[in-house]
Coordinates of C-alpha atoms in Angstrom, one line a residue:
X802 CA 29.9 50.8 -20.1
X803 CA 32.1 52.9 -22.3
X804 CA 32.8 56.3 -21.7
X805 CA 30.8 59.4 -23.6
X806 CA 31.7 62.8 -24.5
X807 CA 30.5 65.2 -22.3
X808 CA 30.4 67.9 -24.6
X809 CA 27.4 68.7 -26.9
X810 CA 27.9 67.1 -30.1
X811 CA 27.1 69.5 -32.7
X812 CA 26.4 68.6 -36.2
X813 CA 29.3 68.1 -38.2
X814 CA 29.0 69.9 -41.8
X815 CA 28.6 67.0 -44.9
X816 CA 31.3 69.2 -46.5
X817 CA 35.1 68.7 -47.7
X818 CA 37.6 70.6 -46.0
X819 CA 37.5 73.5 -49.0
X820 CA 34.1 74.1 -48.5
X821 CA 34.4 74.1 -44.7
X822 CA 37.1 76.2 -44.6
X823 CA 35.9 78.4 -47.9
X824 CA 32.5 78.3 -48.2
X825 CA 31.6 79.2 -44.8
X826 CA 29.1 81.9 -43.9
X827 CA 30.0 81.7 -40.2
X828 CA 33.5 83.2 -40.0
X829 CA 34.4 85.6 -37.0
X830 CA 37.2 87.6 -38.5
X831 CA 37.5 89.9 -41.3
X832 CA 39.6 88.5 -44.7
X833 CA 42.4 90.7 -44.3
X834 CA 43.3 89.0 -41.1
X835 CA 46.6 88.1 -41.3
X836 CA 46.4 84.1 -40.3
X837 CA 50.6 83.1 -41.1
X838 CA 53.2 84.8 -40.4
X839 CA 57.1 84.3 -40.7
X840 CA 59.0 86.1 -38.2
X841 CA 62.4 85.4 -39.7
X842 CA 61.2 87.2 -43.3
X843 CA 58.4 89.0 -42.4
X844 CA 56.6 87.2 -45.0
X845 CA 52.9 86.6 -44.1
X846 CA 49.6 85.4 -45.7
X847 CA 45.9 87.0 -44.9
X848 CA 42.6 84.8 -44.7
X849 CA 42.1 86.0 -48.5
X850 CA 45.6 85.7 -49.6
X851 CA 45.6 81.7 -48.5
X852 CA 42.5 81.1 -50.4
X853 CA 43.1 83.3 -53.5
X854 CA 46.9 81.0 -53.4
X855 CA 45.5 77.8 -53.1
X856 CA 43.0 78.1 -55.6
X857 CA 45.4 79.7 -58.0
X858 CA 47.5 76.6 -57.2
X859 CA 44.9 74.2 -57.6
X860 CA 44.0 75.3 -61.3
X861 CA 47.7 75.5 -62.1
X862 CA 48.0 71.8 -61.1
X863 CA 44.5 71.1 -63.1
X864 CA 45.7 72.9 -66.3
X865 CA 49.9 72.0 -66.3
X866 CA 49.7 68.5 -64.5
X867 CA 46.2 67.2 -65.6
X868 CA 45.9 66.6 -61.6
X869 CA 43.2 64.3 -60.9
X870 CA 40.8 63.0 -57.9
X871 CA 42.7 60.9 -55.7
X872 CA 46.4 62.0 -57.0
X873 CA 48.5 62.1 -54.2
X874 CA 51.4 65.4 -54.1
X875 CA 54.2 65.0 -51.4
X876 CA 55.5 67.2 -49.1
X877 CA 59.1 67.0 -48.1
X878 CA 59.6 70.1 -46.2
X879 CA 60.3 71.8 -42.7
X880 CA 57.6 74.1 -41.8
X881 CA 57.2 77.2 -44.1
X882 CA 54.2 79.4 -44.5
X883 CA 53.3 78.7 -48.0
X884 CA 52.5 74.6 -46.7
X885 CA 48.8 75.9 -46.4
X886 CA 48.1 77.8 -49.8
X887 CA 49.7 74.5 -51.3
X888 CA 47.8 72.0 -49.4
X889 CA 44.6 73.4 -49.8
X890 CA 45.5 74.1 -53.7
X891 CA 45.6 70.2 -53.9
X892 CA 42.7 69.9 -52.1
X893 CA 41.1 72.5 -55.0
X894 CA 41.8 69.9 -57.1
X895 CA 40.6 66.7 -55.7
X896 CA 43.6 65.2 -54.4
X897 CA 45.4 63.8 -51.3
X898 CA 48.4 65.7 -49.7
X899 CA 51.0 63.2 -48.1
X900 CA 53.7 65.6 -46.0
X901 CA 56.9 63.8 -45.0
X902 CA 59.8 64.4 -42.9
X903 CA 62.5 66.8 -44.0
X904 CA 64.9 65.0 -42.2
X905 CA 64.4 61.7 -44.3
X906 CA 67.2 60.0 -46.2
X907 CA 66.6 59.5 -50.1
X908 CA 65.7 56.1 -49.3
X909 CA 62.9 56.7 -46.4
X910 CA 61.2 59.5 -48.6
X911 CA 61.8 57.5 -51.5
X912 CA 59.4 54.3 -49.6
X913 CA 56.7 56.9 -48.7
X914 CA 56.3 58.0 -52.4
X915 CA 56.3 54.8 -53.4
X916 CA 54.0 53.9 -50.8
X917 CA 51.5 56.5 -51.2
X918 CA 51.5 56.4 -54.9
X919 CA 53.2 60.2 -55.6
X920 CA 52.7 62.3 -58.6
X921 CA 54.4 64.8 -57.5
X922 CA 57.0 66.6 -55.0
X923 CA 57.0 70.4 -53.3
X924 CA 60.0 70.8 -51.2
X925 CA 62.1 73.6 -50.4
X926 CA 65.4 74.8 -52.6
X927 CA 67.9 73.0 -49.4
X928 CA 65.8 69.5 -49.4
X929 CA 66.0 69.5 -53.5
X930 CA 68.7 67.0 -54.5
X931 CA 66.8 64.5 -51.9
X932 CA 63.7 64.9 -53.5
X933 CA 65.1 64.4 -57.0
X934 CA 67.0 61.5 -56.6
X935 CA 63.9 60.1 -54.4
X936 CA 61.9 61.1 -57.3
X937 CA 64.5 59.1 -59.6
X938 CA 63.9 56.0 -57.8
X939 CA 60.2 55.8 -57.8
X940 CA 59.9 57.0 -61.3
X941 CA 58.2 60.8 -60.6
X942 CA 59.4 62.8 -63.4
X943 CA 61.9 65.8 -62.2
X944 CA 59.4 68.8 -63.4
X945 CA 57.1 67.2 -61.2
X946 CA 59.4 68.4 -58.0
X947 CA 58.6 72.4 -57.2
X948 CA 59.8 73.9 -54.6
X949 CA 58.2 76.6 -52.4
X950 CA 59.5 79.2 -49.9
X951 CA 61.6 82.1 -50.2
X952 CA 64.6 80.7 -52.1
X953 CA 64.1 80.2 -56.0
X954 CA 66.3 78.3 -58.2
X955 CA 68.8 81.3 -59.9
X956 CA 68.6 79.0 -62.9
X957 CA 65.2 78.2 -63.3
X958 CA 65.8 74.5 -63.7
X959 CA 63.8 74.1 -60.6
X960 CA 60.2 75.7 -61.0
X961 CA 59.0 77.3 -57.9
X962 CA 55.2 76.4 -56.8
X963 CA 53.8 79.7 -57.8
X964 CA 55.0 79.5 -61.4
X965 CA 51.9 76.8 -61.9
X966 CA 49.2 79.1 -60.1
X967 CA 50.1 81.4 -63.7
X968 CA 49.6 78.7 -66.1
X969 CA 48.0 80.0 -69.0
X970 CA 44.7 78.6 -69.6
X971 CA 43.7 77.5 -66.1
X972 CA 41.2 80.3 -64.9
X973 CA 38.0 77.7 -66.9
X974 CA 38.9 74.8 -64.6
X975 CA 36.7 74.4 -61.3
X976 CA 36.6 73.0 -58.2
X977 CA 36.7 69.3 -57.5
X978 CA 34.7 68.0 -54.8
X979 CA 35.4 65.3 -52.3
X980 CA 32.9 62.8 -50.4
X981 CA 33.7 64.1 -47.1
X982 CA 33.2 60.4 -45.3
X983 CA 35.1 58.8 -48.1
X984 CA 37.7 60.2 -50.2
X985 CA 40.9 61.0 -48.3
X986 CA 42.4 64.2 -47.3
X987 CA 46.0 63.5 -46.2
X988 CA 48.1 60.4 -46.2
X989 CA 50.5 60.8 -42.9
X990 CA 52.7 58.7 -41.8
X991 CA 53.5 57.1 -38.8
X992 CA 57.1 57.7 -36.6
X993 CA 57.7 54.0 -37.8
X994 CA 59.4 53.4 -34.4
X995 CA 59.0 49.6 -34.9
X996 CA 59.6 48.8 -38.4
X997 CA 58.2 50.8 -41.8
X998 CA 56.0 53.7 -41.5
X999 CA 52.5 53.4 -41.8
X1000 CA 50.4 55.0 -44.2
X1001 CA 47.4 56.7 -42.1
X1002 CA 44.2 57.7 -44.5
X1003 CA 42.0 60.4 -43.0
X1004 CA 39.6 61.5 -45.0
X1005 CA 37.9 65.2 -44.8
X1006 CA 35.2 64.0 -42.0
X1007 CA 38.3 63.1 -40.4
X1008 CA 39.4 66.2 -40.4
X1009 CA 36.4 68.9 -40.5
X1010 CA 35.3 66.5 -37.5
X1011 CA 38.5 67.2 -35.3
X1012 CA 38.8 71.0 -36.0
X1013 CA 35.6 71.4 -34.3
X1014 CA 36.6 68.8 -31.1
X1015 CA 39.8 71.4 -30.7
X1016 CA 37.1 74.4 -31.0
X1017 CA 35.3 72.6 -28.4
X1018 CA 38.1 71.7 -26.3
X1019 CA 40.2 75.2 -26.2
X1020 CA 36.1 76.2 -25.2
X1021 CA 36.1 79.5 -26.7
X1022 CA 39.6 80.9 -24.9
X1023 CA 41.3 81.1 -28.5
X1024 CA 39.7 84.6 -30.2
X1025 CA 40.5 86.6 -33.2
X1026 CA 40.2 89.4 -31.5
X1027 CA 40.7 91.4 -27.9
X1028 CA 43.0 90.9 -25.9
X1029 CA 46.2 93.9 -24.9
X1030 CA 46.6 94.4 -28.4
X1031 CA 42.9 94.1 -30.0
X1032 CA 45.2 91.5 -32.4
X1033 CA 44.0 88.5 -30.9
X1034 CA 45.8 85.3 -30.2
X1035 CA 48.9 84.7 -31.0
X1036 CA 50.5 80.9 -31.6
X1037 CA 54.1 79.6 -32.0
X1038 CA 54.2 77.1 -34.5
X1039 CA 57.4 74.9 -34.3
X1040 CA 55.6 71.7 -34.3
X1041 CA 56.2 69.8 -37.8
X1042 CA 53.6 70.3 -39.8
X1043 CA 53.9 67.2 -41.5
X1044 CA 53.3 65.7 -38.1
X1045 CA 49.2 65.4 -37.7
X1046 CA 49.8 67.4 -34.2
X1047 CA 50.9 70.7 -35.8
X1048 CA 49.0 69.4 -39.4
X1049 CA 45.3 69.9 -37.6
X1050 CA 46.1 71.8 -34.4
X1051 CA 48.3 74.5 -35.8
X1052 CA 47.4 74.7 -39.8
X1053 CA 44.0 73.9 -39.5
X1054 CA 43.2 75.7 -36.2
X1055 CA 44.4 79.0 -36.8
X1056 CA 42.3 79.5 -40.1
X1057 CA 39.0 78.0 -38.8
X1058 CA 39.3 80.0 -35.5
X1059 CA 41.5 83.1 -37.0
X1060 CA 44.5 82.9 -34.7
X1061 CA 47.6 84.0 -36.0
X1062 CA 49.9 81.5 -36.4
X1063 CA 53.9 82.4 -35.8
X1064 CA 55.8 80.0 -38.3
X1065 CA 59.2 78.8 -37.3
X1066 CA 60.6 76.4 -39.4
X1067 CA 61.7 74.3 -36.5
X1068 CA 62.4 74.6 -32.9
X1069 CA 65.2 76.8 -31.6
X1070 CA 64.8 77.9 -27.9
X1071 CA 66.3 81.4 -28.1
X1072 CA 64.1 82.4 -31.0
X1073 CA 61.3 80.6 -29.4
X1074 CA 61.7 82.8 -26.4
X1075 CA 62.5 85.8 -28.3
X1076 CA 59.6 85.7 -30.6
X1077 CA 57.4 85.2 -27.6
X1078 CA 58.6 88.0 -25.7
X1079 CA 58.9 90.7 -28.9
X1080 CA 55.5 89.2 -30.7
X1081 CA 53.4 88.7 -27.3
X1082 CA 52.6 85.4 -28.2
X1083 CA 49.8 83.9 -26.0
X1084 CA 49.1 80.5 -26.6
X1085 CA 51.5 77.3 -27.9
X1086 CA 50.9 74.1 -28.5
X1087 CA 54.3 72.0 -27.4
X1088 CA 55.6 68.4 -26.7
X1089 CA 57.5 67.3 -23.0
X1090 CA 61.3 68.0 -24.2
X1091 CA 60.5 71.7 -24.8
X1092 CA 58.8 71.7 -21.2
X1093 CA 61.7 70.1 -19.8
X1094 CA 63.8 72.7 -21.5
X1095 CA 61.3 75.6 -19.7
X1096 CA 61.7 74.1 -16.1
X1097 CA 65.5 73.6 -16.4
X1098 CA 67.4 75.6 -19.5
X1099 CA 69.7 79.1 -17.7
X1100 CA 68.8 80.7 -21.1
X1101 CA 64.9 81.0 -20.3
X1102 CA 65.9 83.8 -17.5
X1103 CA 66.6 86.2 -20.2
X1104 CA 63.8 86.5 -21.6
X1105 CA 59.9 87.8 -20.6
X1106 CA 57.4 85.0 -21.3
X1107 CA 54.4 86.5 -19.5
X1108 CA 52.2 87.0 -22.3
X1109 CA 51.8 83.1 -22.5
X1110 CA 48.2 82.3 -21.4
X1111 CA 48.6 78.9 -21.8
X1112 CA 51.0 75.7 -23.0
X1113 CA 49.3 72.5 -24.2
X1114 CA 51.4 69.6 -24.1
X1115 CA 51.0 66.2 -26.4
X1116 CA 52.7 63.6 -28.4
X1117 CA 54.1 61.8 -25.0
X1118 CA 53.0 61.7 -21.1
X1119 CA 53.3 64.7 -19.2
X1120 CA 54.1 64.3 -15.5
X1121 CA 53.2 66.8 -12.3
X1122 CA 56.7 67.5 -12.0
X1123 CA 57.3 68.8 -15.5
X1124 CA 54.3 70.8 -14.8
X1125 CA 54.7 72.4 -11.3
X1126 CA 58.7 72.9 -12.6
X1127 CA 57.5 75.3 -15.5
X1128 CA 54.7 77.2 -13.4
X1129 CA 56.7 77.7 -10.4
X1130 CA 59.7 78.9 -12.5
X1131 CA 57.8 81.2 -14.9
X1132 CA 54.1 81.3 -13.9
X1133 CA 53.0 79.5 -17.2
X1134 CA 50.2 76.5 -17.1
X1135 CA 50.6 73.8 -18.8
X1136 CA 47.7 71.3 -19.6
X1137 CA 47.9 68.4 -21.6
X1138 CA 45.9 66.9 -24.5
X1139 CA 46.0 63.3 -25.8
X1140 CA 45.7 62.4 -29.8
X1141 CA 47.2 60.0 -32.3
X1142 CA 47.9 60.3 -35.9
X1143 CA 44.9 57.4 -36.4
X1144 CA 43.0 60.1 -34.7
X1145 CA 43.2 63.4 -36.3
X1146 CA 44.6 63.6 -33.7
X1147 CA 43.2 65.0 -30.7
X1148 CA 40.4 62.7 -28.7
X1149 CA 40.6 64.7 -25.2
X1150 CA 42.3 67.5 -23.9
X1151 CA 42.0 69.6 -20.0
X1152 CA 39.7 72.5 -19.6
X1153 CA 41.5 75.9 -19.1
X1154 CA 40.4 75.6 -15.7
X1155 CA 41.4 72.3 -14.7
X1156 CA 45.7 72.4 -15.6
X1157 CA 46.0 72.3 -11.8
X1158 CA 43.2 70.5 -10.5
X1159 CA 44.2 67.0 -12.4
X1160 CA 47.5 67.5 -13.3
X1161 CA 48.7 64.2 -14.9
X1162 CA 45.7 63.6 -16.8
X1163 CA 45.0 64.3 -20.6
X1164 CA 41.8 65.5 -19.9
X1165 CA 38.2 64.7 -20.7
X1166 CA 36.9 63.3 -24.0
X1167 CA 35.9 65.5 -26.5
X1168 CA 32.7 65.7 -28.6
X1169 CA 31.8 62.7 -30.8
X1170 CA 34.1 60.7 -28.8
X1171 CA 33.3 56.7 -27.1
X1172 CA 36.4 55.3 -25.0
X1173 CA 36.7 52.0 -22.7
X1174 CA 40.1 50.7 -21.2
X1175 CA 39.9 47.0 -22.0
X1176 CA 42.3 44.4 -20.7
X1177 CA 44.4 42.1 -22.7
X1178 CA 41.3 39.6 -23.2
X1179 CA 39.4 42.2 -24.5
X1180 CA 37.5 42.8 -21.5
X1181 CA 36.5 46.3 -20.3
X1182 CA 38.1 47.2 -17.1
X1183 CA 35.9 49.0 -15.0
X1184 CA 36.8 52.7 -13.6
X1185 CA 40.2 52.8 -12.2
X1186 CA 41.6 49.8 -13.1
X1187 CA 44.3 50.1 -15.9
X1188 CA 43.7 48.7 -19.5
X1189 CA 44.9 49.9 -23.3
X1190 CA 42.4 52.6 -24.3
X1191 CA 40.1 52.1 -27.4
X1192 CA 38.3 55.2 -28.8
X1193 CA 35.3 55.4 -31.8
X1194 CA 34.2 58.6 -33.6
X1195 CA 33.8 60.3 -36.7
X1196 CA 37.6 61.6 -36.4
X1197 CA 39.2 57.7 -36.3
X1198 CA 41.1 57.2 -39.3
X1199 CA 40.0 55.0 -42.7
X1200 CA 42.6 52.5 -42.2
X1201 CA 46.4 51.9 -43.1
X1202 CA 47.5 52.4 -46.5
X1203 CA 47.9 49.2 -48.1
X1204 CA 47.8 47.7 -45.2
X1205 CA 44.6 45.2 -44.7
X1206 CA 46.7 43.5 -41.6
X1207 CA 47.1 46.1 -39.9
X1208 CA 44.0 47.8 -40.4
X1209 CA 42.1 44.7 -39.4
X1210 CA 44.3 44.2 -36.0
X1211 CA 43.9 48.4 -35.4
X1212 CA 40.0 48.7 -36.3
X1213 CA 37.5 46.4 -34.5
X1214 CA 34.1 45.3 -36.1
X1215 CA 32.2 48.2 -34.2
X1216 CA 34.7 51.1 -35.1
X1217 CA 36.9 51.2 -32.2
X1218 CA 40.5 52.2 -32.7
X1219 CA 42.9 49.8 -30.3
X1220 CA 45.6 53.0 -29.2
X1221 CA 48.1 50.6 -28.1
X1222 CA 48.0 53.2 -25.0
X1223 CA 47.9 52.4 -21.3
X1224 CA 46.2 53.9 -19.1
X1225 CA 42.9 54.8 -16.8
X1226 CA 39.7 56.4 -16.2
X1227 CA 38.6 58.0 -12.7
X1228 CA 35.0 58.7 -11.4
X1229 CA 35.7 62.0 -13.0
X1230 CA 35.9 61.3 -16.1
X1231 CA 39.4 62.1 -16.8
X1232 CA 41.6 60.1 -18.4
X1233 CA 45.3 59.2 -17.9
X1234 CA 47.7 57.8 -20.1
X1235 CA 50.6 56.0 -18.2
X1236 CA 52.5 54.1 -21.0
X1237 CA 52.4 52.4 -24.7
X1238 CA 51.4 48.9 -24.5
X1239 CA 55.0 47.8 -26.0
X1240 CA 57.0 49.7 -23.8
X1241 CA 56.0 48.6 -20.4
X1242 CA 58.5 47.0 -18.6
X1243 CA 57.5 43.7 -16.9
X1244 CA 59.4 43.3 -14.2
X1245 CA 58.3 39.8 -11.8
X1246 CA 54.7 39.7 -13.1
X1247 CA 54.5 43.4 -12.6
X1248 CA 53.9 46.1 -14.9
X1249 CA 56.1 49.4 -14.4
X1250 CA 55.1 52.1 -16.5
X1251 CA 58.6 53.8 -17.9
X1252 CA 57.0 57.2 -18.7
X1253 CA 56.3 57.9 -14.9
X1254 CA 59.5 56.9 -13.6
X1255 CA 61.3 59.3 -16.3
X1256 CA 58.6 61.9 -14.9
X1257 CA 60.0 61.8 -11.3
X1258 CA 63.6 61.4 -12.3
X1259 CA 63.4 64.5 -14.4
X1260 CA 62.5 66.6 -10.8
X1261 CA 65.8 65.2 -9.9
X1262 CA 67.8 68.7 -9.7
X1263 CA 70.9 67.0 -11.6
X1264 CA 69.2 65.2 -14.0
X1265 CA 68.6 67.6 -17.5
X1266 CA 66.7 64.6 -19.0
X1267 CA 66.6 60.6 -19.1
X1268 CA 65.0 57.7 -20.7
X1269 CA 64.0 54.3 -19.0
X1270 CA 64.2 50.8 -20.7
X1271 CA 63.5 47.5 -19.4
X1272 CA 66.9 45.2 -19.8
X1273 CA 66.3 41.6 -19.6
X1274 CA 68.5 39.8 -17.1
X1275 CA 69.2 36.1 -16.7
X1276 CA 70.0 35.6 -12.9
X1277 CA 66.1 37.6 -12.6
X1278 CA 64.7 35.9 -15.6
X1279 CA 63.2 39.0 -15.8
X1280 CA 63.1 42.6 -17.2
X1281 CA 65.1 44.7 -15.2
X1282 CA 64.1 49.6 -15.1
X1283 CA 67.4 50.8 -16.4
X1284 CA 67.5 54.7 -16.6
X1285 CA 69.9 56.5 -19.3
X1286 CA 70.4 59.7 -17.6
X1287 CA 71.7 62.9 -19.5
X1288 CA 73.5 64.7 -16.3
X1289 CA 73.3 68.6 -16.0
X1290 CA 76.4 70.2 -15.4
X1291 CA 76.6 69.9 -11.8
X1292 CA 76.7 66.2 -12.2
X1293 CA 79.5 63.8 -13.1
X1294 CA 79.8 59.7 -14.1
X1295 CA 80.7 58.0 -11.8
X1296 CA 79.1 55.1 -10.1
X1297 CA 78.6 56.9 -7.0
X1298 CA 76.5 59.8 -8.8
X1299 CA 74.7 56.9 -10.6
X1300 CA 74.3 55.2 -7.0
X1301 CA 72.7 58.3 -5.5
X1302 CA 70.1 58.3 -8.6
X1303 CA 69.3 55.1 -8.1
X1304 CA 68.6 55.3 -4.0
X1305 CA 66.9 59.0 -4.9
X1306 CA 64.7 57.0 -6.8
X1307 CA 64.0 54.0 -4.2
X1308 CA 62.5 56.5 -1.8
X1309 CA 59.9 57.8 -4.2
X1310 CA 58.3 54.5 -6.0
X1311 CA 57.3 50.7 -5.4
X1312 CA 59.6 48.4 -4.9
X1313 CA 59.0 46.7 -8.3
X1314 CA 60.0 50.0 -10.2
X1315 CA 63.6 50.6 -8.3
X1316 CA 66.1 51.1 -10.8
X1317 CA 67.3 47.5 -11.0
X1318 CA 69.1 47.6 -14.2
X1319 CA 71.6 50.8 -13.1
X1320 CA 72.2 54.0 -14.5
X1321 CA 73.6 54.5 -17.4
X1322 CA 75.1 58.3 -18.4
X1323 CA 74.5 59.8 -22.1
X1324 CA 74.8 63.0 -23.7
X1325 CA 71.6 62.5 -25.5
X1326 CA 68.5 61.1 -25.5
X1327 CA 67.1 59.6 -29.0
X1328 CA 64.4 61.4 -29.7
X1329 CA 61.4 61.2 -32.8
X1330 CA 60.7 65.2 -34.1
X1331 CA 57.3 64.8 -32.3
X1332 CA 59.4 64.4 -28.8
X1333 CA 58.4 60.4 -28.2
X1334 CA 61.6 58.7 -27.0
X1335 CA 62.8 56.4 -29.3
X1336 CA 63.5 53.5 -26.6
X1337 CA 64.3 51.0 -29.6
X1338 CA 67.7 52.8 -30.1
X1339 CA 68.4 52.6 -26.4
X1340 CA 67.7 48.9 -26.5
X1341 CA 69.8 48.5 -28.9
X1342 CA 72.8 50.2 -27.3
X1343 CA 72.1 48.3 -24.0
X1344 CA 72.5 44.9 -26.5
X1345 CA 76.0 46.8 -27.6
X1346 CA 76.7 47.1 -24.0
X1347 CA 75.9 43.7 -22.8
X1348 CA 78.2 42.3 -25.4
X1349 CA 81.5 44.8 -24.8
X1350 CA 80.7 43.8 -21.5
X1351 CA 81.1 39.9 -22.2
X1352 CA 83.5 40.4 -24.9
X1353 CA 85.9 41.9 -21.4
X1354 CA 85.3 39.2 -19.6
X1355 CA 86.9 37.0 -22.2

């Protein structure tokens, strides 16, 4: 039988995300909170600012644009503090925010406007000749890209985003409203680690729907108020927020709950450390390379992190190791959460209470939720037993964007989502993750699960961090675990040091997950901005290998 929530399922609102948000008569802070907040400037936004901004926003884009239901406006921005006030202005006005990543070449952000159909572009003054020759190519007119943030074009050419919330005339247009279970929300894309990014469409029940499962899950520890400083909780935000992770956990969150939210614009480890230590953060949300980083990094030592509460870790297995590095090191827990883009994202997540009791798992489901492992044959495994996990509820996405074969293959009959994720269920109810479907490696007829070797190999004292692939070799007619290893300092490359990981390793796991294939030394894993490992890369430099290698022998 599949598995049920075990929380109460509460009625979700038939609202849009505005009026959820907006219109609420239920909120437990006062509107002068201050919700954003940008440590580098000082800049911040209150609960009344963001929606005074946004609506301002959204009539500018009525009134100047002629912005209509269902028109899409891109993001193509690191993190910034007016990415709220902006998204929720489009929202105002009926449409669909697609964020994409700053880091994109012209080409790559010019396929996701193409893709999502694009009227428009706010991006910061940096990101701007990207955008416009992006823009170029797909045929979005260049006063259609704005930019936001706290550099404005000297020369005016470039209109910043708060120029439209003046547009004369706009004050008599009103609010468009949005059929919660149908019209779309956000278009996000996925890492496109095998092939063309996806277009995911979740639509506002989506997303109302999944800010009150993280309500549900975080159980009432995240306040507005009390605490040392009567201010409340604090959160880092470094997570992309055009990533769904930091999209619904740390935009969405904050205002619904009234958190604070600290913005960084992206991840640096000094200022992540600093601003915890000067602003008394007490809560992040983070991915496994930034634990990693905690358990190992000399740089941590400086710095006072004991106002942390709590870490939540996503976006990629977690391991005990990880775990019992960063709490014996710095007294911190870490519990772990599970969630995918098609998901809103988050589907389960660990009580407060439990980080140590099941370390390793990704917690319980939360409300609204149905799961069942099923085998390949799409037969449900019973508890224990390891299948790929399929999940229904009101959070699961509408489908891919222009995509009717892949939505079909992703979206069973009766609702289920197929996660493409390994794992298994105990008698608990807790549910682990071990693997993506595509990345085990099959060695012999068995199954070895990369994500826990790189878990134990990363307690290794002279391993700083390392990636495992399956190699195929002909003399096994089989896949072979090869480990790229980034060595720490005390560590050199030779054979011998690769030698000693490899019999380290022996001791610790089944003899069908020793480290056949070797150890290879790197000075960087490959890595997507939501901390997945991008094992494609690594293939292909084990293929570049293979054939330097032959190409010697000649």
């Amino acid at each position: 039988m599949p598995s049920e929530s075990k929380y109460p399922n509460l009625p979700i609102p038939n609202v849009d995300l505005w009026a959820f948000l907006f219109e609420r008569k239920d909120k437990p802070y006062a509107e002068d909170k201050v919700i954003y907040y940008d440590p580098y400037t000082k800049r911040s936004y209150t609960y009344a600012q963001v929606k005074a901004t946004a609506e301002n926003f959204g009539k500018g884009l009525k009134a100047l644009w002629d912005w209509q239901k269902g028109d899409v406006l891109a993001l193509y921005t690191p993190n910034c503090i007016d990415t709220p006030a902006v998204t929720w202005g489009c929202h105002w006005a009926g449409g669909i925010l697609s964020p994409a990543n700053p880091s994109y070449t012209v080409e790559e952000l010019a396929f996701q406007l193409k893709d999502s159909g694009a009227r428009a572009v706010v991006t910061q003054l940096p990101f701007i000749k990207n955008a416009q020759e992006a823009a170029k190519q797909v045929g979005i007119p260049l006063d259609k890209v704005i930019v936001m943030g706290d550099q404005k074009d000297p020369e005016y050419k470039v209109k910043h985003f708060t120029s439209i919330i003046n547009t004369a005339g706009s004050a008599k247009y009103r609010r468009t409203k949005a059929n919660p279970d149908d019209d779309l929300a956000f278009l996000v894309y996925s890492s496109g680690t095998t092939g063309k990014p996806k277009g995911v469409m979740l639509t506002h029940r989506n997303i109302v729907a999944n800010i009150l499962m993280l309500k549900a899950g975080e159980a009432g520890r995240l306040k507005p108020t009390g605490g040392p400083n009567g201010e409340g909780d604090k959160l880092l935000a470094f997570l992309p927020f055009f990533h769904i992770y930091g999209l619904t956990c740390l935009i969405h969150q904050s205002i619904y709950t009234g958190l604070q939210l600290v913005v960084m614009p992206k991840f640096d480890l000094e200022d992540f450390c600093r601003f915890i230590q000067e602003l008394k953060i007490t809560f992040a949300y983070v991915v496994p390379p930034i634990v990693l980083l905690l358990s190992k990094h000399p740089l941590v030592s400086k710095y006072d992190l004991s106002s942390i509460r709590m870490m939540n870790s996503g976006a990629a297995p977690l391991t005990r190791e990880l775990v019992d590095a960063v709490h014996k090191r710095l007294q911190i827990p870490v519990k772990q959460g599970y969630g995918l883009s098609e998901t809103s994202p988050t589907t389960h997540t660990q009580p407060w209470q439990d980080w140590n009791k099941t370390v390793g798992s990704v917690g319980t489901l939360l409300p609204y939720q149905t799961a069942k492992y099923m085998s390949p044959e799409d037969k449900e495994m019973p508890v224990g037993e390891v299948g790929e996990l399929w999940i229904k509820g009101p959070n699961v996405f509408k489908g891919y964007l222009n995509n009717p074969e892949g939505t079909a293959h992703a979206l069973t009959a009766d609702g289920y989502f197929k996660t493409g994720d390994v794992g298994y269920q105990d008698k608990n109810g807790n549910f682990y993750i071990t693997d993506r479907v595509k990345e085990l490696i099959k060695y012999k007829g068995f199954q070895v699960p990369p994500a826990e070797l790189e878990g134990i190999l990363v307690s290794h004292p002279k391993v700083l961090d390392v990636a495992v692939i399956g190699v195929y070799d002909k003399n096994h007619a089989s896949e072979l675990p090869r480990a790229y290893v980034v060595p720490t300092d005390g560590l050199g490359k030779s054979e011998t040091d690769a030698k000693e990981i490899v019999d380290w390793l022996s001791g610790k796991v089944a003899n069908h997950k020793k480290l056949r294939g070797g150890v290879r030394f790197v000075d960087e894993i490959p890595k997507s901005v939501s901390g997945k490992i991008l094992r494609r890369l690594l293939k292909i430099k084990a293929q570049e290998e293979e054939t330097s290698v032959a190409k010697a022998k000649l």
